[in-house]
Coordinates of C-alpha atoms and ligand atoms in Angstrom, one line a residue:
M21 CA 96.6 5.2 1.8
G22 CA 98.0 6.0 -1.7
I23 CA 95.8 6.8 -4.7
T24 CA 95.6 4.4 -7.6
K25 CA 97.9 5.7 -10.3
N26 CA 96.0 6.8 -13.4
M27 CA 98.3 7.2 -16.3
A28 CA 96.1 9.0 -18.8
L29 CA 94.1 12.2 -19.1
V30 CA 90.4 11.5 -18.5
T31 CA 87.2 13.2 -19.6
T32 CA 85.0 15.1 -17.1
K33 CA 82.1 12.7 -17.4
E34 CA 82.6 10.6 -14.3
M35 CA 84.0 13.6 -12.3
F36 CA 80.8 15.6 -12.9
Q37 CA 78.5 12.7 -12.1
K38 CA 80.2 12.2 -8.8
A39 CA 80.5 15.9 -8.1
Y40 CA 76.8 16.5 -8.8
A41 CA 75.8 13.6 -6.5
G42 CA 78.2 14.6 -3.8
G43 CA 77.4 18.3 -3.7
Y44 CA 80.8 19.6 -4.6
A45 CA 82.5 21.0 -7.7
I46 CA 85.7 20.3 -9.7
G47 CA 88.2 23.2 -10.0
A48 CA 89.0 24.2 -13.6
F49 CA 92.3 26.0 -13.4
N50 CA 93.9 27.8 -16.3
I51 CA 97.4 26.7 -17.2
N52 CA 100.1 28.7 -19.0
N53 CA 103.5 27.2 -17.9
M54 CA 105.2 24.4 -16.0
E55 CA 105.1 26.1 -12.6
I56 CA 101.4 26.6 -12.7
I57 CA 100.7 23.1 -13.9
Q58 CA 102.9 21.7 -11.1
A59 CA 101.3 23.9 -8.4
I60 CA 97.7 22.8 -9.4
T61 CA 98.4 19.1 -9.8
E62 CA 100.5 18.8 -6.7
A63 CA 97.7 20.5 -4.7
A64 CA 95.1 18.2 -6.2
S65 CA 97.3 15.2 -5.5
E66 CA 97.8 16.2 -1.8
E67 CA 94.1 16.7 -1.4
K68 CA 93.2 13.6 -3.4
S69 CA 91.0 15.6 -5.7
P70 CA 90.3 15.4 -9.4
V71 CA 91.1 18.5 -11.3
I72 CA 90.6 20.1 -14.7
L73 CA 93.5 21.8 -16.5
Q74 CA 92.2 24.4 -18.9
V75 CA 93.9 26.1 -21.8
S76 CA 92.8 29.3 -23.4
A77 CA 93.7 30.3 -27.0
G78 CA 96.1 32.8 -25.4
A79 CA 97.8 30.0 -23.4
R80 CA 98.2 28.0 -26.5
K81 CA 99.7 30.9 -28.3
Y82 CA 102.0 31.7 -25.3
A83 CA 103.2 28.2 -24.4
K84 CA 102.4 26.2 -27.6
H85 CA 100.1 23.2 -27.8
A86 CA 103.0 20.6 -27.8
Y87 CA 104.5 22.0 -24.6
L88 CA 101.2 22.2 -22.7
M89 CA 100.3 18.7 -23.9
A90 CA 103.7 17.2 -22.7
L91 CA 103.5 19.1 -19.4
A92 CA 99.9 17.8 -18.8
H93 CA 101.1 14.2 -19.5
A94 CA 104.1 14.8 -17.2
A95 CA 101.7 15.9 -14.4
V96 CA 99.6 12.7 -14.9
E97 CA 102.7 10.6 -14.6
D98 CA 104.0 12.6 -11.6
T99 CA 100.8 12.7 -9.6
G100 CA 98.5 10.0 -10.9
V101 CA 95.6 12.3 -10.3
D102 CA 92.4 12.1 -12.5
M103 CA 92.7 15.2 -14.6
A104 CA 91.0 16.4 -17.8
L105 CA 92.7 18.7 -20.3
H106 CA 90.1 21.2 -21.5
L107 CA 90.0 24.0 -24.1
D108 CA 88.7 27.1 -22.5
H109 CA 86.5 29.5 -24.6
G110 CA 87.0 27.8 -28.0
A111 CA 85.8 30.5 -30.4
D112 CA 85.2 28.3 -33.5
F113 CA 85.0 24.8 -34.8
E114 CA 88.6 24.8 -36.0
I115 CA 90.3 25.5 -32.6
C116 CA 88.1 22.8 -31.0
K117 CA 89.0 20.3 -33.7
S118 CA 92.7 21.1 -33.4
C119 CA 92.5 20.5 -29.6
I120 CA 90.5 17.3 -30.0
D121 CA 92.9 16.0 -32.7
G122 CA 95.8 17.1 -30.4
G123 CA 94.8 15.0 -27.4
F124 CA 92.5 17.2 -25.2
T125 CA 89.8 15.3 -23.4
S126 CA 87.3 18.2 -23.2
V127 CA 86.6 21.3 -25.2
M128 CA 84.4 24.4 -24.7
I129 CA 82.7 25.9 -27.7
D130 CA 81.8 29.4 -26.7
G131 CA 79.0 30.4 -29.0
S132 CA 77.6 32.8 -26.5
H133 CA 78.3 35.9 -28.7
H134 CA 76.2 34.4 -31.5
S135 CA 72.5 34.3 -31.9
F136 CA 70.7 31.4 -30.2
E137 CA 70.3 29.5 -33.5
E138 CA 73.9 30.1 -34.6
N139 CA 75.1 29.1 -31.1
I140 CA 73.1 25.8 -31.5
A141 CA 74.4 25.1 -35.0
L142 CA 78.0 25.7 -34.0
T143 CA 77.8 23.8 -30.7
K144 CA 76.1 20.8 -32.4
K145 CA 78.9 20.6 -35.0
V146 CA 81.6 20.6 -32.3
V147 CA 79.6 18.0 -30.3
E148 CA 79.3 15.6 -33.3
Y149 CA 83.1 15.8 -33.9
A150 CA 84.1 15.6 -30.3
H151 CA 81.8 12.7 -29.3
A152 CA 83.0 10.7 -32.3
H153 CA 86.5 11.1 -30.8
G154 CA 85.6 10.4 -27.2
V155 CA 85.8 14.0 -26.1
V156 CA 83.2 15.9 -24.1
V157 CA 81.9 19.4 -24.8
E158 CA 80.9 22.4 -22.7
G159 CA 78.6 25.0 -24.3
E160 CA 77.6 28.5 -23.1
L161 CA 74.3 30.4 -22.9
G162 CA 74.3 34.0 -21.6
K163 CA 77.2 36.5 -21.7
L164 CA 79.7 37.3 -19.0
A165 CA 81.2 40.7 -18.6
G166 CA 85.0 41.0 -18.5
V167 CA 88.1 40.1 -20.6
E168 CA 88.8 37.0 -22.5
D169 CA 91.9 37.2 -24.7
D170 CA 91.3 40.2 -26.9
V171 CA 87.5 40.3 -26.4
K172 CA 86.4 42.8 -23.8
V173 CA 82.7 42.5 -22.9
K174 CA 81.3 45.6 -21.3
A175 CA 79.0 45.1 -18.3
A176 CA 76.2 46.7 -20.3
D177 CA 76.6 44.1 -23.0
S178 CA 76.6 41.1 -20.7
S179 CA 73.4 39.2 -20.1
Y180 CA 72.1 36.6 -17.7
T181 CA 71.2 33.1 -19.0
Q182 CA 67.5 32.8 -19.8
P183 CA 66.4 29.5 -18.1
D184 CA 63.6 29.0 -20.7
E185 CA 66.3 28.4 -23.4
V186 CA 68.4 25.8 -21.6
E187 CA 66.4 22.6 -22.3
E188 CA 66.2 23.3 -26.0
F189 CA 69.9 24.2 -26.2
V190 CA 71.0 21.1 -24.4
T191 CA 68.7 18.8 -26.3
R192 CA 69.4 20.1 -29.7
T193 CA 73.2 20.3 -29.3
G194 CA 73.9 17.3 -27.2
V195 CA 76.4 19.2 -25.0
D196 CA 77.8 17.5 -21.9
S197 CA 77.8 20.6 -19.6
L198 CA 76.6 24.2 -19.8
A199 CA 78.2 27.4 -18.7
I200 CA 75.7 30.0 -17.5
A201 CA 75.8 33.7 -16.7
I202 CA 74.5 34.5 -13.2
G203 CA 76.5 37.6 -12.4
T204 CA 80.1 36.4 -12.3
S205 CA 82.6 38.0 -14.8
H206 CA 86.2 37.4 -16.0
G207 CA 89.2 39.2 -14.5
A208 CA 90.1 40.8 -11.2
F209 CA 87.5 43.6 -11.1
K210 CA 84.2 41.9 -10.9
F211 CA 82.1 44.2 -8.7
K212 CA 82.3 48.0 -8.0
P213 CA 84.0 48.8 -4.7
G214 CA 81.4 49.7 -2.1
T215 CA 78.6 47.6 -3.8
K216 CA 77.4 44.2 -2.5
P217 CA 78.5 41.3 -4.7
Q218 CA 75.4 39.4 -5.8
L219 CA 74.8 36.3 -7.9
R220 CA 71.5 35.2 -9.4
F221 CA 71.0 32.0 -7.5
D222 CA 67.4 32.0 -8.6
I223 CA 68.5 31.5 -12.2
L224 CA 70.8 28.7 -11.2
E225 CA 68.0 27.0 -9.4
E226 CA 65.6 27.3 -12.3
V227 CA 68.2 26.0 -14.7
A228 CA 68.8 23.0 -12.4
R229 CA 65.1 22.4 -12.2
R230 CA 64.8 22.3 -16.0
L231 CA 68.0 20.2 -16.4
P232 CA 67.9 17.6 -13.6
N233 CA 71.4 16.1 -12.9
F234 CA 73.0 18.1 -15.6
P235 CA 76.4 19.7 -14.9
I236 CA 76.5 23.5 -14.8
V237 CA 79.7 25.5 -15.2
L238 CA 80.6 28.8 -13.6
H239 CA 83.1 31.0 -15.4
G240 CA 84.6 34.1 -13.9
A241 CA 84.7 32.5 -10.5
S242 CA 87.9 33.8 -9.0
S243 CA 87.5 35.3 -5.5
V244 CA 90.4 37.7 -5.8
P245 CA 91.8 37.1 -2.4
Q246 CA 92.5 40.5 -0.8
E247 CA 95.7 39.3 0.8
F248 CA 97.2 39.0 -2.6
V249 CA 95.8 42.3 -3.9
N250 CA 97.0 44.2 -0.8
E251 CA 100.5 42.6 -1.0
I252 CA 100.8 43.4 -4.7
N253 CA 99.7 47.0 -4.1
K254 CA 102.1 47.4 -1.1
L255 CA 105.0 46.1 -3.2
G256 CA 104.6 48.6 -6.1
G257 CA 101.7 47.0 -8.0
K258 CA 98.6 48.9 -9.0
L259 CA 95.4 46.9 -8.7
P260 CA 93.1 49.3 -6.8
G261 CA 89.6 48.1 -6.3
A262 CA 90.2 44.5 -7.4
I263 CA 87.2 42.4 -6.1
G264 CA 86.1 38.9 -6.7
V265 CA 83.2 36.5 -6.0
P266 CA 82.8 35.9 -2.3
E267 CA 83.9 32.3 -1.5
E268 CA 80.7 31.5 0.4
M269 CA 78.8 32.1 -2.8
L270 CA 81.0 29.7 -4.8
R271 CA 80.6 27.1 -2.0
Q272 CA 76.9 27.5 -2.2
A273 CA 77.0 27.1 -6.0
A274 CA 79.1 24.0 -5.6
T275 CA 76.4 22.4 -3.4
M276 CA 73.9 23.1 -6.2
A277 CA 74.1 22.1 -9.9
V278 CA 77.5 23.7 -10.4
C279 CA 80.1 21.0 -11.1
K280 CA 82.9 23.0 -12.6
I281 CA 84.3 26.3 -11.2
N282 CA 86.7 28.2 -13.4
I283 CA 89.7 30.0 -11.8
D284 CA 92.4 31.9 -13.5
S285 CA 92.7 35.4 -12.0
D286 CA 93.5 34.0 -8.6
I287 CA 96.4 32.0 -10.0
R288 CA 97.7 35.2 -11.6
L289 CA 97.4 37.1 -8.3
A290 CA 99.0 34.3 -6.2
M291 CA 102.0 34.0 -8.6
T292 CA 102.4 37.8 -8.9
A293 CA 102.3 38.3 -5.1
G294 CA 104.9 35.6 -4.5
I295 CA 107.3 36.9 -7.3
R296 CA 107.0 40.5 -6.2
R297 CA 107.7 39.6 -2.6
V298 CA 111.0 37.9 -3.6
L299 CA 112.1 40.6 -6.0
V300 CA 111.2 43.5 -3.8
N301 CA 112.6 42.0 -0.6
D302 CA 115.9 40.8 -2.2
P303 CA 117.0 42.9 -5.1
T304 CA 120.1 40.7 -5.6
V305 CA 117.9 37.8 -6.8
F306 CA 118.3 37.1 -10.5
D307 CA 117.9 33.3 -10.6
P308 CA 114.4 32.7 -11.9
R309 CA 114.1 29.6 -9.8
G310 CA 114.3 31.7 -6.7
Y311 CA 111.2 33.7 -7.5
L312 CA 109.3 31.1 -9.5
T313 CA 109.6 28.7 -6.6
V314 CA 107.9 31.2 -4.3
G315 CA 105.3 32.0 -7.0
R316 CA 104.6 28.3 -7.5
D317 CA 104.2 27.7 -3.8
E318 CA 101.7 30.6 -3.5
V319 CA 99.6 29.1 -6.3
K320 CA 99.7 25.6 -4.7
K321 CA 98.6 27.0 -1.4
M322 CA 95.8 28.9 -3.0
V323 CA 94.6 25.9 -5.0
K324 CA 94.6 23.7 -1.9
H325 CA 92.6 26.2 -0.1
K326 CA 90.0 26.3 -2.9
I327 CA 89.8 22.5 -3.0
I328 CA 89.3 22.2 0.7
N329 CA 87.1 25.3 1.5
V330 CA 85.4 26.3 -1.7
L331 CA 85.1 23.4 -4.1
G332 CA 84.7 20.7 -1.5
S333 CA 86.4 18.1 -3.7
S334 CA 89.0 16.8 -1.2
N335 CA 89.2 13.0 -0.7
T336 CA 87.0 12.2 -3.7
L337 CA 89.5 10.2 -5.8
Ligands
LIG413 O1 88.4 33.3 -19.6 C1 89.5 33.9 -19.6 C2 90.6 33.2 -18.9 O2 91.0 33.8 -17.8 C3 91.8 33.0 -19.9 O3 92.5 34.3 -20.0 O4 92.5 34.4 -22.5 O5 94.1 35.8 -21.1 O6 94.4 33.3 -21.3 P1 93.4 34.5 -21.3
LIG414 P1 88.4 34.4 -13.5 O1 88.9 35.5 -14.3 O2 87.4 34.8 -12.5 O3 89.5 33.6 -12.9 O4 87.7 33.4 -14.5 C1 88.4 32.4 -15.3 C2 87.6 31.8 -16.3 O5 86.3 31.8 -16.3 C3 88.3 31.0 -17.4 O6 87.4 30.5 -18.3
LIG415 ZN1 85.7 31.8 -18.7

């Protein structure tokens, strides 16, 4: 049975409603080049799953808006999958406006580093502009540790979301979804080796109780598969102690209020493991298609695995 061909990028509105009701989450995968976009969207197509392609400021600088836009449209045409094009960690109104004007269907305004009142004012301004243009908005409360572009947030400066702030934030800003901090962090080094990874599910539960049926977003949700880390390290890489969020915890979050799970580091690891394997095993290779094909295949396999076993979004198109 083929899926109905959808020839346009969509917002996350309907995806999130269905995901919330169905107890699954939509994968939001960071895109930086053609191979990554192909890997993600082909995996989503084969699994009959909607997907979110997200673009950071760094990705826009690396690949340029026009290329990413054209590639996202090419992916829609190629696969017909329901996909949203989302700005990841928009730092100010201007970048959000530029993405809204430039054809994105969803933006994140990350005001989490500002005071509560400043976060509200900034988020509200973005929501007003976005909604007037048919675009949805993700806001954030609470601070994650880790690295985003040039901003490195030390674990000591990170802070969990305070559930007693969420209703006021959502009501006053009008955001469509909310990213919260419950112990995940960006990058490939999320927990200290030898310690037990823990997430604050009690905070997630309390947020869900205060915001019934409201889509929650989990950033820093790569699970850092050890087979990639081990292979990279065996083949000359140096990622000692790379640890992610256990997949069972992400699965549990997906059955709760979490409707969007952000994954970037796992893409980087899959691509790097595949490329290292080709280059180390066959030093005569110098055709980029040789190693990029293997890197792309590794990303596609990883994304399929997430959709089936972690997100639970297979066969929902
Ligand atoms: O949240 C961070 C994402 O992994 C994007 O990373 O800013 O290096 O593109 P980036
Ligand atoms: P990871 O570094 O865990 O992949 O998180 C990505 C992310 O949150 C992008 O916004
Ligand atoms: Zn993030």
